[in-house]
Amino acid sequence: MKKSNTGKKVYVVFVAIISLVVMIIGLAATKNIGRSESDVNKEESLRKLSKMVERIEPKESEPVKAIVSSTDKANISRELPDINSHEVVVTPKTGNYVEIYSSPEKAGKEKDGWLTETAEKFNNNGGITVNGVQYNVLIRNVSSGQSVDYISSGKAVPDAFTPSSDLWKLMLDADGVKST
């Protein structure tokens, strides 16, 4: 009888080991079930990033507090790119023209291009004649903030300016540039 008890014990241990191995394989194979690939990749990426950060040993510094002055017009002028780096979206057909800086939401393309379309029609219809001289318009696509910098610093002053908001006009007024 002892043989049958020993055989049963061996059988139970064998079944337990096989069950444990099957359970471990099952857990390993199904650990990512129910999670999207981006979740799995995110976790893996965060793990890799943590290891990289440990090797780099970054140090944190105290933030530096300083006053940023935007009133130095000469400095602003030096930092601005040449005005010709901004796209001319409407080219005049005459040598006499009025240059207008316009924000991209009016001087863009398609639904953002109402000013562009209007100016092209104006130029194609001959523009306007003043004292016998024919004038067209040139539209240059310049963001409102950068236009204010060009105008207030004196680096490039257009004949007209159509900002995205009246606040830009108020900023020019605050800089001592009178506009209408």
PDB file of N, CA and C in Angstrom, residues 66-171:
ATOM      1  N   ALA A  66      14.096  87.265 -13.786  1.00  0.00           N
ATOM      2  CA  ALA A  66      14.688  88.470 -14.359  1.00  0.00           C
ATOM      3  C   ALA A  66      13.608  89.257 -15.081  1.00  0.00           C
ATOM      4  N   ILE A  67      13.853  90.524 -15.226  1.00  0.00           N
ATOM      5  CA  ILE A  67      12.924  91.388 -15.948  1.00  0.00           C
ATOM      6  C   ILE A  67      13.274  91.313 -17.430  1.00  0.00           C
ATOM      7  N   VAL A  68      12.277  91.052 -18.239  1.00  0.00           N
ATOM      8  CA  VAL A  68      12.475  91.035 -19.682  1.00  0.00           C
ATOM      9  C   VAL A  68      11.991  92.371 -20.208  1.00  0.00           C
ATOM     10  N   SER A  69      12.901  93.109 -20.808  1.00  0.00           N
ATOM     11  CA  SER A  69      12.553  94.432 -21.304  1.00  0.00           C
ATOM     12  C   SER A  69      12.238  94.368 -22.786  1.00  0.00           C
ATOM     13  N   SER A  70      11.073  94.854 -23.136  1.00  0.00           N
ATOM     14  CA  SER A  70      10.714  94.907 -24.554  1.00  0.00           C
ATOM     15  C   SER A  70      10.696  96.353 -25.039  1.00  0.00           C
ATOM     16  N   THR A  71      11.303  97.231 -24.259  1.00  0.00           N
ATOM     17  CA  THR A  71      11.258  98.647 -24.623  1.00  0.00           C
ATOM     18  C   THR A  71      12.498  99.102 -25.380  1.00  0.00           C
ATOM     19  N   ASP A  72      13.510  98.254 -25.464  1.00  0.00           N
ATOM     20  CA  ASP A  72      14.728  98.619 -26.181  1.00  0.00           C
ATOM     21  C   ASP A  72      14.492  98.412 -27.674  1.00  0.00           C
ATOM     22  N   LYS A  73      14.058  99.472 -28.340  1.00  0.00           N
ATOM     23  CA  LYS A  73      13.680  99.378 -29.750  1.00  0.00           C
ATOM     24  C   LYS A  73      14.857  98.975 -30.643  1.00  0.00           C
ATOM     25  N   ALA A  74      16.059  99.426 -30.317  1.00  0.00           N
ATOM     26  CA  ALA A  74      17.230  99.061 -31.123  1.00  0.00           C
ATOM     27  C   ALA A  74      17.490  97.563 -31.018  1.00  0.00           C
ATOM     28  N   ASN A  75      17.328  97.016 -29.816  1.00  0.00           N
ATOM     29  CA  ASN A  75      17.538  95.587 -29.613  1.00  0.00           C
ATOM     30  C   ASN A  75      16.480  94.779 -30.361  1.00  0.00           C
ATOM     31  N   ILE A  76      15.231  95.216 -30.285  1.00  0.00           N
ATOM     32  CA  ILE A  76      14.149  94.533 -31.003  1.00  0.00           C
ATOM     33  C   ILE A  76      14.438  94.559 -32.493  1.00  0.00           C
ATOM     34  N   SER A  77      14.860  95.693 -33.000  1.00  0.00           N
ATOM     35  CA  SER A  77      15.144  95.845 -34.425  1.00  0.00           C
ATOM     36  C   SER A  77      16.237  94.879 -34.877  1.00  0.00           C
ATOM     37  N   ARG A  78      17.278  94.723 -34.072  1.00  0.00           N
ATOM     38  CA  ARG A  78      18.377  93.810 -34.423  1.00  0.00           C
ATOM     39  C   ARG A  78      17.912  92.357 -34.459  1.00  0.00           C
ATOM     40  N   GLU A  79      16.974  91.995 -33.597  1.00  0.00           N
ATOM     41  CA  GLU A  79      16.531  90.605 -33.502  1.00  0.00           C
ATOM     42  C   GLU A  79      15.497  90.219 -34.552  1.00  0.00           C
ATOM     43  N   LEU A  80      14.851  91.194 -35.161  1.00  0.00           N
ATOM     44  CA  LEU A  80      13.828  90.889 -36.166  1.00  0.00           C
ATOM     45  C   LEU A  80      14.469  90.431 -37.473  1.00  0.00           C
ATOM     46  N   PRO A  81      13.859  89.451 -38.135  1.00  0.00           N
ATOM     47  CA  PRO A  81      14.380  89.052 -39.446  1.00  0.00           C
ATOM     48  C   PRO A  81      14.094  90.133 -40.485  1.00  0.00           C
ATOM     49  N   ASP A  82      14.783  90.065 -41.598  1.00  0.00           N
ATOM     50  CA  ASP A  82      14.529  90.997 -42.694  1.00  0.00           C
ATOM     51  C   ASP A  82      13.064  90.870 -43.110  1.00  0.00           C
ATOM     52  N   ILE A  83      12.410  91.981 -43.357  1.00  0.00           N
ATOM     53  CA  ILE A  83      10.980  91.976 -43.696  1.00  0.00           C
ATOM     54  C   ILE A  83      10.716  91.155 -44.957  1.00  0.00           C
ATOM     55  N   ASN A  84      11.703  91.068 -45.841  1.00  0.00           N
ATOM     56  CA  ASN A  84      11.521  90.298 -47.072  1.00  0.00           C
ATOM     57  C   ASN A  84      11.437  88.795 -46.834  1.00  0.00           C
ATOM     58  N   SER A  85      11.701  88.363 -45.602  1.00  0.00           N
ATOM     59  CA  SER A  85      11.532  86.939 -45.287  1.00  0.00           C
ATOM     60  C   SER A  85      10.052  86.589 -45.122  1.00  0.00           C
ATOM     61  N   HIS A  86       9.204  87.603 -45.026  1.00  0.00           N
ATOM     62  CA  HIS A  86       7.756  87.380 -44.925  1.00  0.00           C
ATOM     63  C   HIS A  86       7.142  87.366 -46.317  1.00  0.00           C
ATOM     64  N   GLU A  87       6.269  86.411 -46.531  1.00  0.00           N
ATOM     65  CA  GLU A  87       5.675  86.183 -47.849  1.00  0.00           C
ATOM     66  C   GLU A  87       4.808  87.351 -48.315  1.00  0.00           C
ATOM     67  N   VAL A  88       5.021  87.741 -49.556  1.00  0.00           N
ATOM     68  CA  VAL A  88       4.127  88.705 -50.208  1.00  0.00           C
ATOM     69  C   VAL A  88       3.035  87.864 -50.851  1.00  0.00           C
ATOM     70  N   VAL A  89       1.791  88.027 -50.380  1.00  0.00           N
ATOM     71  CA  VAL A  89       0.696  87.191 -50.884  1.00  0.00           C
ATOM     72  C   VAL A  89      -0.075  87.858 -52.012  1.00  0.00           C
ATOM     73  N   VAL A  90       0.034  89.177 -52.134  1.00  0.00           N
ATOM     74  CA  VAL A  90      -0.559  89.896 -53.268  1.00  0.00           C
ATOM     75  C   VAL A  90       0.508  90.844 -53.797  1.00  0.00           C
ATOM     76  N   THR A  91       0.849  90.661 -55.067  1.00  0.00           N
ATOM     77  CA  THR A  91       1.872  91.482 -55.710  1.00  0.00           C
ATOM     78  C   THR A  91       1.194  92.564 -56.541  1.00  0.00           C
ATOM     79  N   PRO A  92       1.661  93.813 -56.414  1.00  0.00           N
ATOM     80  CA  PRO A  92       1.052  94.896 -57.204  1.00  0.00           C
ATOM     81  C   PRO A  92       1.401  94.763 -58.680  1.00  0.00           C
ATOM     82  N   LYS A  93       0.553  95.318 -59.516  1.00  0.00           N
ATOM     83  CA  LYS A  93       0.776  95.293 -60.964  1.00  0.00           C
ATOM     84  C   LYS A  93       1.374  96.612 -61.454  1.00  0.00           C
ATOM     85  N   THR A  94       1.559  97.550 -60.528  1.00  0.00           N
ATOM     86  CA  THR A  94       2.152  98.846 -60.868  1.00  0.00           C
ATOM     87  C   THR A  94       3.342  99.099 -59.957  1.00  0.00           C
ATOM     88  N   GLY A  95       4.150 100.080 -60.318  1.00  0.00           N
ATOM     89  CA  GLY A  95       5.296 100.444 -59.485  1.00  0.00           C
ATOM     90  C   GLY A  95       4.894 101.261 -58.270  1.00  0.00           C
ATOM     91  N   ASN A  96       3.692 101.807 -58.287  1.00  0.00           N
ATOM     92  CA  ASN A  96       3.190 102.585 -57.155  1.00  0.00           C
ATOM     93  C   ASN A  96       2.174 101.720 -56.409  1.00  0.00           C
ATOM     94  N   TYR A  97       2.440 101.527 -55.142  1.00  0.00           N
ATOM     95  CA  TYR A  97       1.541 100.661 -54.380  1.00  0.00           C
ATOM     96  C   TYR A  97       1.539 101.048 -52.908  1.00  0.00           C
ATOM     97  N   VAL A  98       0.519 100.571 -52.229  1.00  0.00           N
ATOM     98  CA  VAL A  98       0.387 100.735 -50.784  1.00  0.00           C
ATOM     99  C   VAL A  98       0.704  99.374 -50.176  1.00  0.00           C
ATOM    100  N   GLU A  99       1.726  99.324 -49.306  1.00  0.00           N
ATOM    101  CA  GLU A  99       2.094  98.056 -48.668  1.00  0.00           C
ATOM    102  C   GLU A  99       1.290  97.877 -47.385  1.00  0.00           C
ATOM    103  N   ILE A 100       0.688  96.702 -47.244  1.00  0.00           N
ATOM    104  CA  ILE A 100      -0.146  96.396 -46.078  1.00  0.00           C
ATOM    105  C   ILE A 100       0.390  95.137 -45.410  1.00  0.00           C
ATOM    106  N   TYR A 101       0.646  95.224 -44.089  1.00  0.00           N
ATOM    107  CA  TYR A 101       0.966  94.030 -43.311  1.00  0.00           C
ATOM    108  C   TYR A 101      -0.361  93.485 -42.807  1.00  0.00           C
ATOM    109  N   SER A 102      -0.597  92.210 -43.051  1.00  0.00           N
ATOM    110  CA  SER A 102      -1.841  91.605 -42.601  1.00  0.00           C
ATOM    111  C   SER A 102      -1.567  90.302 -41.870  1.00  0.00           C
ATOM    112  N   SER A 103      -2.387  90.051 -40.877  1.00  0.00           N
ATOM    113  CA  SER A 103      -2.265  88.811 -40.113  1.00  0.00           C
ATOM    114  C   SER A 103      -2.680  87.625 -40.986  1.00  0.00           C
ATOM    115  N   PRO A 104      -2.111  86.448 -40.734  1.00  0.00           N
ATOM    116  CA  PRO A 104      -2.375  85.273 -41.575  1.00  0.00           C
ATOM    117  C   PRO A 104      -3.847  84.869 -41.660  1.00  0.00           C
ATOM    118  N   GLU A 105      -4.644  85.186 -40.650  1.00  0.00           N
ATOM    119  CA  GLU A 105      -6.056  84.785 -40.715  1.00  0.00           C
ATOM    120  C   GLU A 105      -6.861  85.603 -41.722  1.00  0.00           C
ATOM    121  N   LYS A 106      -6.270  86.676 -42.241  1.00  0.00           N
ATOM    122  CA  LYS A 106      -6.944  87.457 -43.294  1.00  0.00           C
ATOM    123  C   LYS A 106      -6.198  87.371 -44.618  1.00  0.00           C
ATOM    124  N   ALA A 107      -4.900  87.149 -44.545  1.00  0.00           N
ATOM    125  CA  ALA A 107      -4.083  87.129 -45.762  1.00  0.00           C
ATOM    126  C   ALA A 107      -3.539  85.729 -46.044  1.00  0.00           C
ATOM    127  N   GLY A 108      -4.337  84.739 -45.697  1.00  0.00           N
ATOM    128  CA  GLY A 108      -3.930  83.359 -45.961  1.00  0.00           C
ATOM    129  C   GLY A 108      -4.501  82.869 -47.269  1.00  0.00           C
ATOM    130  N   LYS A 109      -4.861  81.600 -47.273  1.00  0.00           N
ATOM    131  CA  LYS A 109      -5.430  80.992 -48.468  1.00  0.00           C
ATOM    132  C   LYS A 109      -6.833  80.480 -48.150  1.00  0.00           C
ATOM    133  N   GLU A 110      -7.634  80.346 -49.180  1.00  0.00           N
ATOM    134  CA  GLU A 110      -9.002  79.821 -49.100  1.00  0.00           C
ATOM    135  C   GLU A 110      -9.826  80.601 -48.082  1.00  0.00           C
ATOM    136  N   LYS A 111     -10.377  79.921 -47.059  1.00  0.00           N
ATOM    137  CA  LYS A 111     -11.281  80.618 -46.136  1.00  0.00           C
ATOM    138  C   LYS A 111     -10.568  81.683 -45.302  1.00  0.00           C
ATOM    139  N   ASP A 112      -9.256  81.596 -45.196  1.00  0.00           N
ATOM    140  CA  ASP A 112      -8.489  82.617 -44.475  1.00  0.00           C
ATOM    141  C   ASP A 112      -7.941  83.685 -45.415  1.00  0.00           C
ATOM    142  N   GLY A 113      -8.425  83.721 -46.642  1.00  0.00           N
ATOM    143  CA  GLY A 113      -7.834  84.624 -47.608  1.00  0.00           C
ATOM    144  C   GLY A 113      -8.740  85.700 -48.150  1.00  0.00           C
ATOM    145  N   TRP A 114      -9.693  86.167 -47.352  1.00  0.00           N
ATOM    146  CA  TRP A 114     -10.628  87.174 -47.886  1.00  0.00           C
ATOM    147  C   TRP A 114      -9.909  88.463 -48.280  1.00  0.00           C
ATOM    148  N   LEU A 115      -8.922  88.892 -47.494  1.00  0.00           N
ATOM    149  CA  LEU A 115      -8.199  90.120 -47.841  1.00  0.00           C
ATOM    150  C   LEU A 115      -7.349  89.895 -49.098  1.00  0.00           C
ATOM    151  N   THR A 116      -6.755  88.722 -49.184  1.00  0.00           N
ATOM    152  CA  THR A 116      -5.961  88.372 -50.362  1.00  0.00           C
ATOM    153  C   THR A 116      -6.825  88.422 -51.622  1.00  0.00           C
ATOM    154  N   GLU A 117      -7.981  87.787 -51.568  1.00  0.00           N
ATOM    155  CA  GLU A 117      -8.890  87.769 -52.729  1.00  0.00           C
ATOM    156  C   GLU A 117      -9.341  89.179 -53.105  1.00  0.00           C
ATOM    157  N   THR A 118      -9.697  89.968 -52.097  1.00  0.00           N
ATOM    158  CA  THR A 118     -10.164  91.336 -52.344  1.00  0.00           C
ATOM    159  C   THR A 118      -9.057  92.182 -52.962  1.00  0.00           C
ATOM    160  N   ALA A 119      -7.844  92.061 -52.442  1.00  0.00           N
ATOM    161  CA  ALA A 119      -6.715  92.844 -52.964  1.00  0.00           C
ATOM    162  C   ALA A 119      -6.368  92.428 -54.394  1.00  0.00           C
ATOM    163  N   GLU A 120      -6.436  91.133 -54.682  1.00  0.00           N
ATOM    164  CA  GLU A 120      -6.155  90.679 -56.051  1.00  0.00           C
ATOM    165  C   GLU A 120      -7.189  91.239 -57.028  1.00  0.00           C
ATOM    166  N   LYS A 121      -8.458  91.225 -56.637  1.00  0.00           N
ATOM    167  CA  LYS A 121      -9.508  91.802 -57.490  1.00  0.00           C
ATOM    168  C   LYS A 121      -9.271  93.299 -57.691  1.00  0.00           C
ATOM    169  N   PHE A 122      -8.899  93.988 -56.608  1.00  0.00           N
ATOM    170  CA  PHE A 122      -8.614  95.424 -56.667  1.00  0.00           C
ATOM    171  C   PHE A 122      -7.502  95.696 -57.678  1.00  0.00           C
ATOM    172  N   ASN A 123      -6.395  94.947 -57.553  1.00  0.00           N
ATOM    173  CA  ASN A 123      -5.260  95.143 -58.466  1.00  0.00           C
ATOM    174  C   ASN A 123      -5.635  94.788 -59.905  1.00  0.00           C
ATOM    175  N   ASN A 124      -6.371  93.681 -60.081  1.00  0.00           N
ATOM    176  CA  ASN A 124      -6.765  93.251 -61.436  1.00  0.00           C
ATOM    177  C   ASN A 124      -7.713  94.246 -62.108  1.00  0.00           C
ATOM    178  N   ASN A 125      -8.454  95.002 -61.306  1.00  0.00           N
ATOM    179  CA  ASN A 125      -9.364  96.019 -61.846  1.00  0.00           C
ATOM    180  C   ASN A 125      -8.685  97.375 -62.005  1.00  0.00           C
ATOM    181  N   GLY A 126      -7.376  97.414 -61.880  1.00  0.00           N
ATOM    182  CA  GLY A 126      -6.643  98.654 -62.122  1.00  0.00           C
ATOM    183  C   GLY A 126      -6.311  99.443 -60.876  1.00  0.00           C
ATOM    184  N   GLY A 127      -6.745  98.991 -59.721  1.00  0.00           N
ATOM    185  CA  GLY A 127      -6.434  99.704 -58.485  1.00  0.00           C
ATOM    186  C   GLY A 127      -7.185 101.011 -58.398  1.00  0.00           C
ATOM    187  N   ILE A 128      -6.476 102.049 -58.020  1.00  0.00           N
ATOM    188  CA  ILE A 128      -7.082 103.379 -57.891  1.00  0.00           C
ATOM    189  C   ILE A 128      -6.128 104.401 -58.502  1.00  0.00           C
ATOM    190  N   THR A 129      -6.688 105.431 -59.068  1.00  0.00           N
ATOM    191  CA  THR A 129      -5.871 106.503 -59.644  1.00  0.00           C
ATOM    192  C   THR A 129      -6.045 107.754 -58.794  1.00  0.00           C
ATOM    193  N   VAL A 130      -4.917 108.284 -58.328  1.00  0.00           N
ATOM    194  CA  VAL A 130      -4.915 109.500 -57.510  1.00  0.00           C
ATOM    195  C   VAL A 130      -4.012 110.513 -58.205  1.00  0.00           C
ATOM    196  N   ASN A 131      -4.589 111.692 -58.544  1.00  0.00           N
ATOM    197  CA  ASN A 131      -3.837 112.744 -59.243  1.00  0.00           C
ATOM    198  C   ASN A 131      -3.130 112.196 -60.485  1.00  0.00           C
ATOM    199  N   GLY A 132      -3.816 111.325 -61.201  1.00  0.00           N
ATOM    200  CA  GLY A 132      -3.273 110.780 -62.438  1.00  0.00           C
ATOM    201  C   GLY A 132      -2.292 109.634 -62.253  1.00  0.00           C
ATOM    202  N   VAL A 133      -2.046 109.223 -61.011  1.00  0.00           N
ATOM    203  CA  VAL A 133      -1.109 108.129 -60.748  1.00  0.00           C
ATOM    204  C   VAL A 133      -1.907 106.901 -60.312  1.00  0.00           C
ATOM    205  N   GLN A 134      -1.628 105.764 -60.962  1.00  0.00           N
ATOM    206  CA  GLN A 134      -2.343 104.527 -60.640  1.00  0.00           C
ATOM    207  C   GLN A 134      -1.633 103.805 -59.491  1.00  0.00           C
ATOM    208  N   TYR A 135      -2.415 103.388 -58.486  1.00  0.00           N
ATOM    209  CA  TYR A 135      -1.883 102.683 -57.322  1.00  0.00           C
ATOM    210  C   TYR A 135      -2.527 101.306 -57.193  1.00  0.00           C
ATOM    211  N   ASN A 136      -1.733 100.330 -56.735  1.00  0.00           N
ATOM    212  CA  ASN A 136      -2.187  98.984 -56.377  1.00  0.00           C
ATOM    213  C   ASN A 136      -1.857  98.742 -54.915  1.00  0.00           C
ATOM    214  N   VAL A 137      -2.139  97.529 -54.462  1.00  0.00           N
ATOM    215  CA  VAL A 137      -1.772  97.167 -53.092  1.00  0.00           C
ATOM    216  C   VAL A 137      -0.822  95.969 -53.112  1.00  0.00           C
ATOM    217  N   LEU A 138       0.046  95.929 -52.117  1.00  0.00           N
ATOM    218  CA  LEU A 138       0.932  94.800 -51.862  1.00  0.00           C
ATOM    219  C   LEU A 138       0.552  94.294 -50.476  1.00  0.00           C
ATOM    220  N   ILE A 139       0.207  93.034 -50.365  1.00  0.00           N
ATOM    221  CA  ILE A 139      -0.144  92.456 -49.061  1.00  0.00           C
ATOM    222  C   ILE A 139       0.989  91.536 -48.630  1.00  0.00           C
ATOM    223  N   ARG A 140       1.510  91.799 -47.436  1.00  0.00           N
ATOM    224  CA  ARG A 140       2.576  90.976 -46.864  1.00  0.00           C
ATOM    225  C   ARG A 140       2.013  90.256 -45.640  1.00  0.00           C
ATOM    226  N   ASN A 141       2.200  88.953 -45.590  1.00  0.00           N
ATOM    227  CA  ASN A 141       1.685  88.121 -44.507  1.00  0.00           C
ATOM    228  C   ASN A 141       2.649  88.174 -43.315  1.00  0.00           C
ATOM    229  N   VAL A 142       2.302  88.983 -42.311  1.00  0.00           N
ATOM    230  CA  VAL A 142       3.132  89.151 -41.114  1.00  0.00           C
ATOM    231  C   VAL A 142       2.206  89.044 -39.906  1.00  0.00           C
ATOM    232  N   SER A 143       2.574  88.228 -38.929  1.00  0.00           N
ATOM    233  CA  SER A 143       1.722  88.100 -37.744  1.00  0.00           C
ATOM    234  C   SER A 143       1.591  89.450 -37.043  1.00  0.00           C
ATOM    235  N   SER A 144       0.499  89.625 -36.334  1.00  0.00           N
ATOM    236  CA  SER A 144       0.216  90.916 -35.696  1.00  0.00           C
ATOM    237  C   SER A 144       1.303  91.327 -34.709  1.00  0.00           C
ATOM    238  N   GLY A 145       1.740  90.394 -33.876  1.00  0.00           N
ATOM    239  CA  GLY A 145       2.764  90.720 -32.882  1.00  0.00           C
ATOM    240  C   GLY A 145       4.072  91.138 -33.512  1.00  0.00           C
ATOM    241  N   GLN A 146       4.467  90.420 -34.556  1.00  0.00           N
ATOM    242  CA  GLN A 146       5.717  90.781 -35.212  1.00  0.00           C
ATOM    243  C   GLN A 146       5.569  92.091 -35.980  1.00  0.00           C
ATOM    244  N   SER A 147       4.390  92.339 -36.523  1.00  0.00           N
ATOM    245  CA  SER A 147       4.146  93.632 -37.188  1.00  0.00           C
ATOM    246  C   SER A 147       4.336  94.780 -36.210  1.00  0.00           C
ATOM    247  N   VAL A 148       3.802  94.613 -35.006  1.00  0.00           N
ATOM    248  CA  VAL A 148       3.956  95.647 -33.971  1.00  0.00           C
ATOM    249  C   VAL A 148       5.438  95.876 -33.689  1.00  0.00           C
ATOM    250  N   ASP A 149       6.222  94.797 -33.617  1.00  0.00           N
ATOM    251  CA  ASP A 149       7.662  94.945 -33.376  1.00  0.00           C
ATOM    252  C   ASP A 149       8.346  95.696 -34.518  1.00  0.00           C
ATOM    253  N   TYR A 150       8.024  95.337 -35.762  1.00  0.00           N
ATOM    254  CA  TYR A 150       8.616  96.041 -36.913  1.00  0.00           C
ATOM    255  C   TYR A 150       8.269  97.530 -36.875  1.00  0.00           C
ATOM    256  N   ILE A 151       6.995  97.825 -36.643  1.00  0.00           N
ATOM    257  CA  ILE A 151       6.530  99.217 -36.693  1.00  0.00           C
ATOM    258  C   ILE A 151       7.087 100.027 -35.527  1.00  0.00           C
ATOM    259  N   SER A 152       6.975  99.494 -34.297  1.00  0.00           N
ATOM    260  CA  SER A 152       7.410 100.277 -33.131  1.00  0.00           C
ATOM    261  C   SER A 152       8.922 100.463 -33.103  1.00  0.00           C
ATOM    262  N   SER A 153       9.678  99.507 -33.652  1.00  0.00           N
ATOM    263  CA  SER A 153      11.137  99.664 -33.680  1.00  0.00           C
ATOM    264  C   SER A 153      11.585 100.519 -34.862  1.00  0.00           C
ATOM    265  N   GLY A 154      10.701 100.710 -35.837  1.00  0.00           N
ATOM    266  CA  GLY A 154      11.046 101.494 -37.015  1.00  0.00           C
ATOM    267  C   GLY A 154      11.828 100.710 -38.056  1.00  0.00           C
ATOM    268  N   LYS A 155      12.022  99.406 -37.841  1.00  0.00           N
ATOM    269  CA  LYS A 155      12.809  98.611 -38.786  1.00  0.00           C
ATOM    270  C   LYS A 155      12.129  98.509 -40.146  1.00  0.00           C
ATOM    271  N   ALA A 156      10.808  98.342 -40.157  1.00  0.00           N
ATOM    272  CA  ALA A 156      10.060  98.267 -41.417  1.00  0.00           C
ATOM    273  C   ALA A 156       8.645  98.746 -41.129  1.00  0.00           C
ATOM    274  N   VAL A 157       8.284  99.876 -41.701  1.00  0.00           N
ATOM    275  CA  VAL A 157       6.970 100.474 -41.426  1.00  0.00           C
ATOM    276  C   VAL A 157       6.132 100.433 -42.703  1.00  0.00           C
ATOM    277  N   PRO A 158       5.021  99.702 -42.674  1.00  0.00           N
ATOM    278  CA  PRO A 158       4.174  99.623 -43.865  1.00  0.00           C
ATOM    279  C   PRO A 158       3.307 100.874 -44.002  1.00  0.00           C
ATOM    280  N   ASP A 159       2.633 100.974 -45.132  1.00  0.00           N
ATOM    281  CA  ASP A 159       1.681 102.070 -45.321  1.00  0.00           C
ATOM    282  C   ASP A 159       0.404 101.810 -44.536  1.00  0.00           C
ATOM    283  N   ALA A 160       0.083 100.532 -44.325  1.00  0.00           N
ATOM    284  CA  ALA A 160      -1.123 100.166 -43.576  1.00  0.00           C
ATOM    285  C   ALA A 160      -0.871  98.849 -42.847  1.00  0.00           C
ATOM    286  N   PHE A 161      -1.678  98.618 -41.806  1.00  0.00           N
ATOM    287  CA  PHE A 161      -1.505  97.450 -40.943  1.00  0.00           C
ATOM    288  C   PHE A 161      -2.889  96.954 -40.552  1.00  0.00           C
ATOM    289  N   THR A 162      -3.178  95.678 -40.789  1.00  0.00           N
ATOM    290  CA  THR A 162      -4.479  95.114 -40.404  1.00  0.00           C
ATOM    291  C   THR A 162      -4.243  93.996 -39.394  1.00  0.00           C
ATOM    292  N   PRO A 163      -4.176  94.334 -38.117  1.00  0.00           N
ATOM    293  CA  PRO A 163      -3.916  93.314 -37.098  1.00  0.00           C
ATOM    294  C   PRO A 163      -5.128  92.408 -36.877  1.00  0.00           C
ATOM    295  N   SER A 164      -4.900  91.328 -36.155  1.00  0.00           N
ATOM    296  CA  SER A 164      -5.981  90.388 -35.870  1.00  0.00           C
ATOM    297  C   SER A 164      -6.924  90.920 -34.800  1.00  0.00           C
ATOM    298  N   SER A 165      -6.492  91.943 -34.058  1.00  0.00           N
ATOM    299  CA  SER A 165      -7.307  92.477 -32.966  1.00  0.00           C
ATOM    300  C   SER A 165      -6.926  93.932 -32.704  1.00  0.00           C
ATOM    301  N   ASP A 166      -7.853  94.698 -32.141  1.00  0.00           N
ATOM    302  CA  ASP A 166      -7.578  96.095 -31.781  1.00  0.00           C
ATOM    303  C   ASP A 166      -6.517  96.220 -30.692  1.00  0.00           C
ATOM    304  N   LEU A 167      -6.283  95.149 -29.955  1.00  0.00           N
ATOM    305  CA  LEU A 167      -5.281  95.204 -28.885  1.00  0.00           C
ATOM    306  C   LEU A 167      -3.891  95.516 -29.444  1.00  0.00           C
ATOM    307  N   TRP A 168      -3.611  95.039 -30.660  1.00  0.00           N
ATOM    308  CA  TRP A 168      -2.309  95.331 -31.268  1.00  0.00           C
ATOM    309  C   TRP A 168      -2.166  96.820 -31.563  1.00  0.00           C
ATOM    310  N   LYS A 169      -3.240  97.470 -31.956  1.00  0.00           N
ATOM    311  CA  LYS A 169      -3.222  98.922 -32.178  1.00  0.00           C
ATOM    312  C   LYS A 169      -2.941  99.632 -30.855  1.00  0.00           C
ATOM    313  N   LEU A 170      -3.567  99.149 -29.778  1.00  0.00           N
ATOM    314  CA  LEU A 170      -3.336  99.744 -28.457  1.00  0.00           C
ATOM    315  C   LEU A 170      -1.881  99.573 -28.026  1.00  0.00           C
ATOM    316  N   MET A 171      -1.274  98.452 -28.399  1.00  0.00           N
ATOM    317  CA  MET A 171       0.143  98.261 -28.068  1.00  0.00           C
ATOM    318  C   MET A 171       1.013  99.265 -28.823  1.00  0.00           C
TER     319      MET A 171
END
